[in-house]
């Protein structure tokens, strides 16, 4: 179902969720490389038992999606692992900012980031 948040800009108000007994899937962004007026770039959150979360892809603007949808997806500090499905820019441009925010609010544990290939810099 679509969850609209009246105080958010139109690009940030379409967080879609699927609820099951043990987990919730929230689509924080489903657009391709460019956000649209109704969809943000790629980001999907898998929340287990209401507290622990896994984030799949971190498109640019993912932090903002958490802010506008925090009542339904939980706190950004619940993210335990981040999975990058592939190394296209629209799937990773939100990663630096998200890691900086997580580092500033969650200093008691590591955050794991997994990718499908080794990064070469």
mmCIF file of C-alpha atoms in Angstrom:
data_model
loop_
_atom_site.group_PDB
_atom_site.id
_atom_site.type_symbol
_atom_site.label_atom_id
_atom_site.label_comp_id
_atom_site.label_asym_id
_atom_site.label_seq_id
_atom_site.Cartn_x
_atom_site.Cartn_y
_atom_site.Cartn_z
ATOM 1 C CA UNK A 1 0.000 0.000 0.000
ATOM 2 C CA UNK A 2 1.136 3.561 -0.507
ATOM 3 C CA UNK A 3 1.834 5.644 2.575
ATOM 4 C CA UNK A 4 1.437 9.369 1.942
ATOM 5 C CA UNK A 5 2.887 11.850 4.380
ATOM 6 C CA UNK A 6 1.117 15.206 3.986
ATOM 7 C CA UNK A 7 4.047 17.357 5.127
ATOM 8 C CA UNK A 8 6.561 15.934 2.664
ATOM 9 C CA UNK A 9 7.335 17.039 -0.882
ATOM 10 C CA UNK A 10 5.728 14.903 -3.562
ATOM 11 C CA UNK A 11 9.047 13.169 -4.358
ATOM 12 C CA UNK A 12 9.249 11.865 -0.792
ATOM 13 C CA UNK A 13 5.725 10.818 0.029
ATOM 14 C CA UNK A 14 5.405 7.489 -1.756
ATOM 15 C CA UNK A 15 6.886 4.941 0.622
ATOM 16 C CA UNK A 16 5.364 1.596 -0.241
ATOM 17 C CA UNK A 17 5.318 -1.185 2.338
ATOM 18 C CA UNK A 18 4.527 -4.874 2.481
ATOM 19 C CA UNK A 19 3.748 -6.168 5.979
ATOM 20 C CA UNK A 20 4.173 -9.777 7.086
ATOM 21 C CA UNK A 21 4.130 -11.290 10.548
ATOM 22 C CA UNK A 22 7.892 -11.300 11.066
ATOM 23 C CA UNK A 23 9.133 -8.624 8.686
ATOM 24 C CA UNK A 24 8.245 -5.472 6.759
ATOM 25 C CA UNK A 25 9.587 -4.417 3.379
ATOM 26 C CA UNK A 26 9.606 -0.664 2.723
ATOM 27 C CA UNK A 27 10.384 0.696 -0.719
ATOM 28 C CA UNK A 28 12.085 4.009 0.063
ATOM 29 C CA UNK A 29 12.895 4.576 -3.594
ATOM 30 C CA UNK A 30 12.064 2.753 -6.809
ATOM 31 C CA UNK A 31 13.183 5.177 -9.493
ATOM 32 C CA UNK A 32 16.109 4.586 -11.812
ATOM 33 C CA UNK A 33 19.134 6.890 -12.015
ATOM 34 C CA UNK A 34 17.108 10.103 -11.743
ATOM 35 C CA UNK A 35 14.461 10.716 -9.078
ATOM 36 C CA UNK A 36 11.021 11.722 -10.303
ATOM 37 C CA UNK A 37 8.375 13.900 -8.689
ATOM 38 C CA UNK A 38 6.835 10.819 -7.097
ATOM 39 C CA UNK A 39 9.762 8.390 -6.625
ATOM 40 C CA UNK A 40 13.228 8.564 -5.083
ATOM 41 C CA UNK A 41 16.272 6.622 -6.334
ATOM 42 C CA UNK A 42 16.814 2.977 -5.305
ATOM 43 C CA UNK A 43 16.526 1.999 -1.653
ATOM 44 C CA UNK A 44 14.675 -0.900 -0.038
ATOM 45 C CA UNK A 45 14.489 -1.553 3.684
ATOM 46 C CA UNK A 46 13.857 -4.979 5.198
ATOM 47 C CA UNK A 47 12.838 -4.619 8.850
ATOM 48 C CA UNK A 48 12.815 -7.743 11.028
ATOM 49 C CA UNK A 49 10.613 -7.909 14.126
ATOM 50 C CA UNK A 50 10.277 -4.132 14.222
ATOM 51 C CA UNK A 51 13.849 -3.298 15.287
ATOM 52 C CA UNK A 52 16.683 -4.758 13.205
ATOM 53 C CA UNK A 53 16.856 -3.510 9.606
ATOM 54 C CA UNK A 54 18.762 -4.376 6.455
ATOM 55 C CA UNK A 55 19.061 -1.795 3.701
ATOM 56 C CA UNK A 56 19.359 -2.835 0.057
ATOM 57 C CA UNK A 57 20.911 -0.105 -2.108
ATOM 58 C CA UNK A 58 21.400 3.472 -0.969
ATOM 59 C CA UNK A 59 20.373 5.849 -3.710
ATOM 60 C CA UNK A 60 20.949 9.562 -3.250
ATOM 61 C CA UNK A 61 18.276 10.963 -0.929
ATOM 62 C CA UNK A 62 17.824 7.806 1.145
ATOM 63 C CA UNK A 63 18.536 9.671 4.402
ATOM 64 C CA UNK A 64 15.758 12.102 3.570
ATOM 65 C CA UNK A 65 13.385 9.208 2.876
ATOM 66 C CA UNK A 66 14.079 7.924 6.397
ATOM 67 C CA UNK A 67 13.226 11.338 7.844
ATOM 68 C CA UNK A 68 9.899 11.580 6.069
ATOM 69 C CA UNK A 69 8.908 7.966 6.672
ATOM 70 C CA UNK A 70 10.398 7.313 10.110
ATOM 71 C CA UNK A 71 7.062 6.598 11.736
ATOM 72 C CA UNK A 72 6.591 3.626 9.426
ATOM 73 C CA UNK A 73 10.137 2.378 8.682
ATOM 74 C CA UNK A 74 11.777 2.948 12.045
ATOM 75 C CA UNK A 75 14.917 4.814 12.946
ATOM 76 C CA UNK A 76 17.932 4.960 10.680
ATOM 77 C CA UNK A 77 19.980 3.692 13.644
ATOM 78 C CA UNK A 78 18.212 0.305 13.338
ATOM 79 C CA UNK A 79 20.153 -0.424 10.115
ATOM 80 C CA UNK A 80 22.563 -3.296 10.825
ATOM 81 C CA UNK A 81 23.701 -4.242 7.323
ATOM 82 C CA UNK A 82 23.744 -2.522 3.950
ATOM 83 C CA UNK A 83 23.677 -4.558 0.763
ATOM 84 C CA UNK A 84 24.580 -3.010 -2.585
ATOM 85 C CA UNK A 85 23.034 -5.055 -5.394
ATOM 86 C CA UNK A 86 25.351 -3.670 -8.067
ATOM 87 C CA UNK A 87 27.782 -0.791 -8.363
ATOM 88 C CA UNK A 88 25.826 1.658 -10.482
ATOM 89 C CA UNK A 89 25.834 5.238 -9.251
ATOM 90 C CA UNK A 90 22.085 5.350 -8.608
ATOM 91 C CA UNK A 91 22.500 2.515 -6.087
ATOM 92 C CA UNK A 92 25.478 3.908 -4.119
ATOM 93 C CA UNK A 93 25.487 7.734 -4.180
ATOM 94 C CA UNK A 94 23.645 7.897 -0.851
ATOM 95 C CA UNK A 95 26.130 5.605 0.895
ATOM 96 C CA UNK A 96 28.762 8.158 2.049
ATOM 97 C CA UNK A 97 26.245 10.418 3.761
ATOM 98 C CA UNK A 98 24.368 7.510 5.303
ATOM 99 C CA UNK A 99 27.572 5.991 6.722
ATOM 100 C CA UNK A 100 28.587 9.356 8.181
ATOM 101 C CA UNK A 101 25.206 9.718 9.861
ATOM 102 C CA UNK A 102 25.285 6.166 11.207
ATOM 103 C CA UNK A 103 28.810 6.747 12.535
ATOM 104 C CA UNK A 104 27.668 9.846 14.398
ATOM 105 C CA UNK A 105 24.661 8.179 16.061
ATOM 106 C CA UNK A 106 25.669 4.502 16.401
ATOM 107 C CA UNK A 107 29.142 4.078 17.835
ATOM 108 C CA UNK A 108 28.656 0.835 19.764
ATOM 109 C CA UNK A 109 28.671 -1.594 16.824
ATOM 110 C CA UNK A 110 29.937 -1.992 13.289
ATOM 111 C CA UNK A 111 27.788 -1.525 10.219
ATOM 112 C CA UNK A 112 28.463 -4.150 7.557
ATOM 113 C CA UNK A 113 28.388 -3.168 3.885
ATOM 114 C CA UNK A 114 28.259 -5.990 1.340
ATOM 115 C CA UNK A 115 28.510 -5.715 -2.423
ATOM 116 C CA UNK A 116 28.380 -8.145 -5.292
ATOM 117 C CA UNK A 117 31.916 -7.265 -6.421
ATOM 118 C CA UNK A 118 35.124 -5.956 -4.933
ATOM 119 C CA UNK A 119 35.541 -2.195 -5.160
ATOM 120 C CA UNK A 120 38.735 -1.075 -6.792
ATOM 121 C CA UNK A 121 39.816 2.475 -6.159
#
